[in-house]
PDB file of C-alpha atoms in Angstrom:
ATOM      1  CA  UNK A  20     -83.735 -79.034 -37.867  1.00 42.00           C
ATOM      2  CA  UNK A  21     -87.487 -79.040 -37.097  1.00 44.00           C
ATOM      3  CA  UNK A  22     -89.265 -77.275 -34.484  1.00 46.00           C
ATOM      4  CA  UNK A  23     -92.738 -77.735 -33.930  1.00 48.00           C
ATOM      5  CA  UNK A  24     -93.974 -75.493 -30.995  1.00 46.00           C
ATOM      6  CA  UNK A  25     -97.728 -75.351 -30.029  1.00 45.00           C
ATOM      7  CA  UNK A  26    -100.081 -72.962 -28.057  1.00 44.00           C
ATOM      8  CA  UNK A  27     -98.287 -70.419 -25.778  1.00 44.00           C
ATOM      9  CA  UNK A  28     -94.869 -71.624 -26.435  1.00 44.00           C
ATOM     10  CA  UNK A  29     -92.171 -69.656 -26.907  1.00 44.00           C
ATOM     11  CA  UNK A  30     -89.144 -71.004 -29.397  1.00 43.00           C
ATOM     12  CA  UNK A  31     -85.698 -69.764 -29.832  1.00 43.00           C
ATOM     13  CA  UNK A  32     -83.534 -71.475 -32.081  1.00 43.00           C
ATOM     14  CA  UNK A  33     -79.855 -70.694 -32.836  1.00 45.00           C
ATOM     15  CA  UNK A  34     -78.243 -73.840 -34.254  1.00 45.00           C
ATOM     16  CA  UNK A  35     -75.043 -74.108 -36.394  1.00 44.00           C
ATOM     17  CA  UNK A  36     -72.718 -76.617 -38.024  1.00 45.00           C
ATOM     18  CA  UNK A  37     -73.307 -80.071 -37.597  1.00 43.00           C
ATOM     19  CA  UNK A  38     -75.949 -80.269 -34.874  1.00 44.00           C
ATOM     20  CA  UNK A  39     -79.770 -81.816 -35.396  1.00 45.00           C
ATOM     21  CA  UNK A  40     -82.451 -80.436 -32.721  1.00 44.00           C
ATOM     22  CA  UNK A  41     -86.025 -81.718 -32.681  1.00 45.00           C
ATOM     23  CA  UNK A  42     -87.945 -80.134 -29.936  1.00 46.00           C
ATOM     24  CA  UNK A  43     -91.716 -80.516 -29.945  1.00 46.00           C
ATOM     25  CA  UNK A  44     -92.650 -78.974 -26.944  1.00 44.00           C
ATOM     26  CA  UNK A  45     -96.406 -78.183 -25.314  1.00 44.00           C
ATOM     27  CA  UNK A  46     -98.820 -75.896 -23.812  1.00 41.00           C
ATOM     28  CA  UNK A  47     -97.506 -73.092 -21.840  1.00 40.00           C
ATOM     29  CA  UNK A  48     -93.881 -73.977 -22.393  1.00 41.00           C
ATOM     30  CA  UNK A  49     -90.407 -72.140 -22.988  1.00 43.00           C
ATOM     31  CA  UNK A  50     -87.801 -73.771 -25.220  1.00 41.00           C
ATOM     32  CA  UNK A  51     -84.469 -71.664 -25.861  1.00 40.00           C
ATOM     33  CA  UNK A  52     -81.997 -73.697 -27.803  1.00 40.00           C
ATOM     34  CA  UNK A  53     -78.584 -72.165 -28.818  1.00 39.00           C
ATOM     35  CA  UNK A  54     -76.305 -75.088 -29.915  1.00 38.00           C
ATOM     36  CA  UNK A  55     -73.045 -74.988 -32.106  1.00 37.00           C
ATOM     37  CA  UNK A  56     -70.204 -77.147 -32.818  1.00 36.00           C
ATOM     38  CA  UNK A  57     -69.010 -78.549 -29.565  1.00 37.00           C
ATOM     39  CA  UNK A  58     -72.037 -76.804 -28.700  1.00 38.00           C
ATOM     40  CA  UNK A  59     -74.692 -75.899 -25.672  1.00 41.00           C
ATOM     41  CA  UNK A  60     -77.936 -76.367 -25.671  1.00 40.00           C
ATOM     42  CA  UNK A  61     -80.497 -74.898 -23.248  1.00 42.00           C
ATOM     43  CA  UNK A  62     -83.621 -76.404 -23.340  1.00 43.00           C
ATOM     44  CA  UNK A  63     -86.387 -75.187 -20.422  1.00 42.00           C
ATOM     45  CA  UNK A  64     -89.587 -76.896 -21.344  1.00 42.00           C
ATOM     46  CA  UNK A  65     -93.422 -76.968 -19.678  1.00 40.00           C
ATOM     47  CA  UNK A  66     -94.609 -76.349 -16.506  1.00 40.00           C
ATOM     48  CA  UNK A  67     -91.811 -76.981 -12.933  1.00 39.00           C
ATOM     49  CA  UNK A  68     -89.228 -79.063 -15.339  1.00 41.00           C
ATOM     50  CA  UNK A  69     -85.916 -77.992 -16.205  1.00 42.00           C
ATOM     51  CA  UNK A  70     -84.105 -79.563 -18.898  1.00 42.00           C
ATOM     52  CA  UNK A  71     -80.288 -78.715 -19.640  1.00 43.00           C
ATOM     53  CA  UNK A  72     -78.487 -80.309 -22.594  1.00 45.00           C
ATOM     54  CA  UNK A  73     -75.011 -79.909 -23.583  1.00 46.00           C
ATOM     55  CA  UNK A  74     -74.333 -82.122 -26.691  1.00 46.00           C
ATOM     56  CA  UNK A  75     -70.889 -82.192 -28.673  1.00 44.00           C
ATOM     57  CA  UNK A  76     -70.106 -82.693 -32.213  1.00 44.00           C
ATOM     58  CA  UNK A  77     -72.147 -85.546 -34.240  1.00 41.00           C
ATOM     59  CA  UNK A  78     -74.692 -85.519 -31.771  1.00 43.00           C
ATOM     60  CA  UNK A  79     -78.195 -86.286 -32.236  1.00 45.00           C
ATOM     61  CA  UNK A  80     -80.980 -84.699 -29.480  1.00 45.00           C
ATOM     62  CA  UNK A  81     -84.431 -85.689 -29.487  1.00 44.00           C
ATOM     63  CA  UNK A  82     -86.381 -84.090 -26.814  1.00 45.00           C
ATOM     64  CA  UNK A  83     -90.249 -84.242 -26.261  1.00 43.00           C
ATOM     65  CA  UNK A  84     -91.072 -82.490 -23.046  1.00 44.00           C
ATOM     66  CA  UNK A  85     -94.471 -82.297 -21.746  1.00 42.00           C
ATOM     67  CA  UNK A  86     -96.270 -81.407 -18.300  1.00 44.00           C
ATOM     68  CA  UNK A  87     -94.548 -83.868 -15.656  1.00 41.00           C
ATOM     69  CA  UNK A  88     -91.779 -83.997 -18.287  1.00 42.00           C
ATOM     70  CA  UNK A  89     -91.020 -86.974 -20.552  1.00 43.00           C
ATOM     71  CA  UNK A  90     -87.347 -86.719 -21.944  1.00 44.00           C
ATOM     72  CA  UNK A  91     -85.790 -89.077 -24.571  1.00 43.00           C
ATOM     73  CA  UNK A  92     -82.417 -88.430 -25.638  1.00 44.00           C
ATOM     74  CA  UNK A  93     -80.612 -90.183 -28.213  1.00 44.00           C
ATOM     75  CA  UNK A  94     -76.778 -89.009 -28.111  1.00 43.00           C
ATOM     76  CA  UNK A  95     -74.029 -90.385 -30.483  1.00 42.00           C
ATOM     77  CA  UNK A  96     -70.288 -90.566 -30.270  1.00 39.00           C
ATOM     78  CA  UNK A  97     -68.445 -87.820 -28.175  1.00 39.00           C
ATOM     79  CA  UNK A  98     -71.501 -86.543 -26.877  1.00 42.00           C
ATOM     80  CA  UNK A  99     -72.304 -85.364 -23.207  1.00 44.00           C
ATOM     81  CA  UNK A 100     -75.748 -84.895 -22.089  1.00 43.00           C
ATOM     82  CA  UNK A 101     -76.664 -83.212 -18.780  1.00 42.00           C
ATOM     83  CA  UNK A 102     -80.260 -83.246 -18.422  1.00 42.00           C
ATOM     84  CA  UNK A 103     -82.377 -81.992 -15.089  1.00 40.00           C
ATOM     85  CA  UNK A 104     -86.106 -82.104 -15.346  1.00 38.00           C
ATOM     86  CA  UNK A 105     -89.393 -82.136 -13.384  1.00 37.00           C
ATOM     87  CA  UNK A 106     -90.284 -80.883 -10.366  1.00 36.00           C
ATOM     88  CA  UNK A 107     -87.876 -81.966  -7.494  1.00 35.00           C
ATOM     89  CA  UNK A 108     -85.659 -84.253  -9.436  1.00 36.00           C
ATOM     90  CA  UNK A 109     -82.355 -84.197 -11.059  1.00 38.00           C
ATOM     91  CA  UNK A 110     -81.177 -86.519 -13.633  1.00 38.00           C
ATOM     92  CA  UNK A 111     -77.642 -86.672 -14.815  1.00 39.00           C
ATOM     93  CA  UNK A 112     -77.008 -88.458 -17.727  1.00 41.00           C
ATOM     94  CA  UNK A 113     -73.391 -88.872 -19.469  1.00 43.00           C
ATOM     95  CA  UNK A 114     -73.462 -91.445 -22.344  1.00 42.00           C
ATOM     96  CA  UNK A 115     -70.898 -92.425 -25.061  1.00 42.00           C
ATOM     97  CA  UNK A 116     -70.006 -93.904 -27.763  1.00 39.00           C
ATOM     98  CA  UNK A 117     -73.109 -95.227 -29.738  1.00 38.00           C
ATOM     99  CA  UNK A 118     -75.608 -95.477 -26.614  1.00 40.00           C
ATOM    100  CA  UNK A 119     -79.031 -94.907 -26.513  1.00 43.00           C
ATOM    101  CA  UNK A 120     -80.751 -93.460 -23.335  1.00 41.00           C
ATOM    102  CA  UNK A 121     -84.523 -93.166 -22.485  1.00 42.00           C
ATOM    103  CA  UNK A 122     -85.142 -91.025 -19.125  1.00 43.00           C
ATOM    104  CA  UNK A 123     -88.501 -90.930 -17.820  1.00 46.00           C
ATOM    105  CA  UNK A 124     -88.365 -88.890 -14.406  1.00 45.00           C
ATOM    106  CA  UNK A 125     -90.825 -88.259 -11.931  1.00 43.00           C
ATOM    107  CA  UNK A 126     -91.320 -86.116  -9.209  1.00 42.00           C
ATOM    108  CA  UNK A 127     -88.996 -86.217  -6.178  1.00 38.00           C
ATOM    109  CA  UNK A 128     -86.540 -88.598  -7.676  1.00 40.00           C
ATOM    110  CA  UNK A 129     -83.290 -88.755  -8.348  1.00 40.00           C
ATOM    111  CA  UNK A 130     -81.383 -91.014 -11.370  1.00 39.00           C
ATOM    112  CA  UNK A 131     -77.790 -90.924 -11.947  1.00 39.00           C
ATOM    113  CA  UNK A 132     -77.150 -92.652 -14.881  1.00 39.00           C
ATOM    114  CA  UNK A 133     -73.611 -93.575 -16.732  1.00 39.00           C
ATOM    115  CA  UNK A 134     -73.852 -95.530 -19.539  1.00 38.00           C
ATOM    116  CA  UNK A 135     -71.393 -97.040 -22.071  1.00 38.00           C
ATOM    117  CA  UNK A 136     -71.026 -98.209 -25.534  1.00 38.00           C
ATOM    118  CA  UNK A 137     -74.073 -99.883 -27.364  1.00 39.00           C
ATOM    119  CA  UNK A 138     -75.981 -99.988 -23.870  1.00 36.00           C
ATOM    120  CA  UNK A 139     -79.640 -99.229 -23.259  1.00 38.00           C
ATOM    121  CA  UNK A 140     -80.629 -97.615 -20.314  1.00 38.00           C
TER     122      UNK A 140
END
C-alpha cells in the first residue's frame, strides 16, 4: 500500500487482506479508504468531486484525482467499480475480467460504461 498525500490533505487508510490501493490526492483533498477482502473503498478526493470505489477480491485500484478530477481505474477479475466523480457529473463503471478502464469525466457530463473481458474504454 502506497499513500502519497500532499499539502492540506487528510488520508485515512484501513486496508486488509488482498487489497492494493494507491492514492495520490492533491491540495485540499480528503481521502477516506476502507478496503477489505470483498471490500468497500470510499474515496472522496479534491474540490467538488466525489469518487466511490467498491472493489472486491483480487482487484487493483489506482486513483489519481485532482481538482476537476482525473480518475484512472484498473480493476481485475471479479471486481465492481462505481465511480462518481467531478462537479455535476456521474460516472458508473462496471468492468469485468481483465478489463482496463480509463475515465476522465468533466463538468456536467454523464457517462455509463459497461466493459467486458480484455476491453479498453
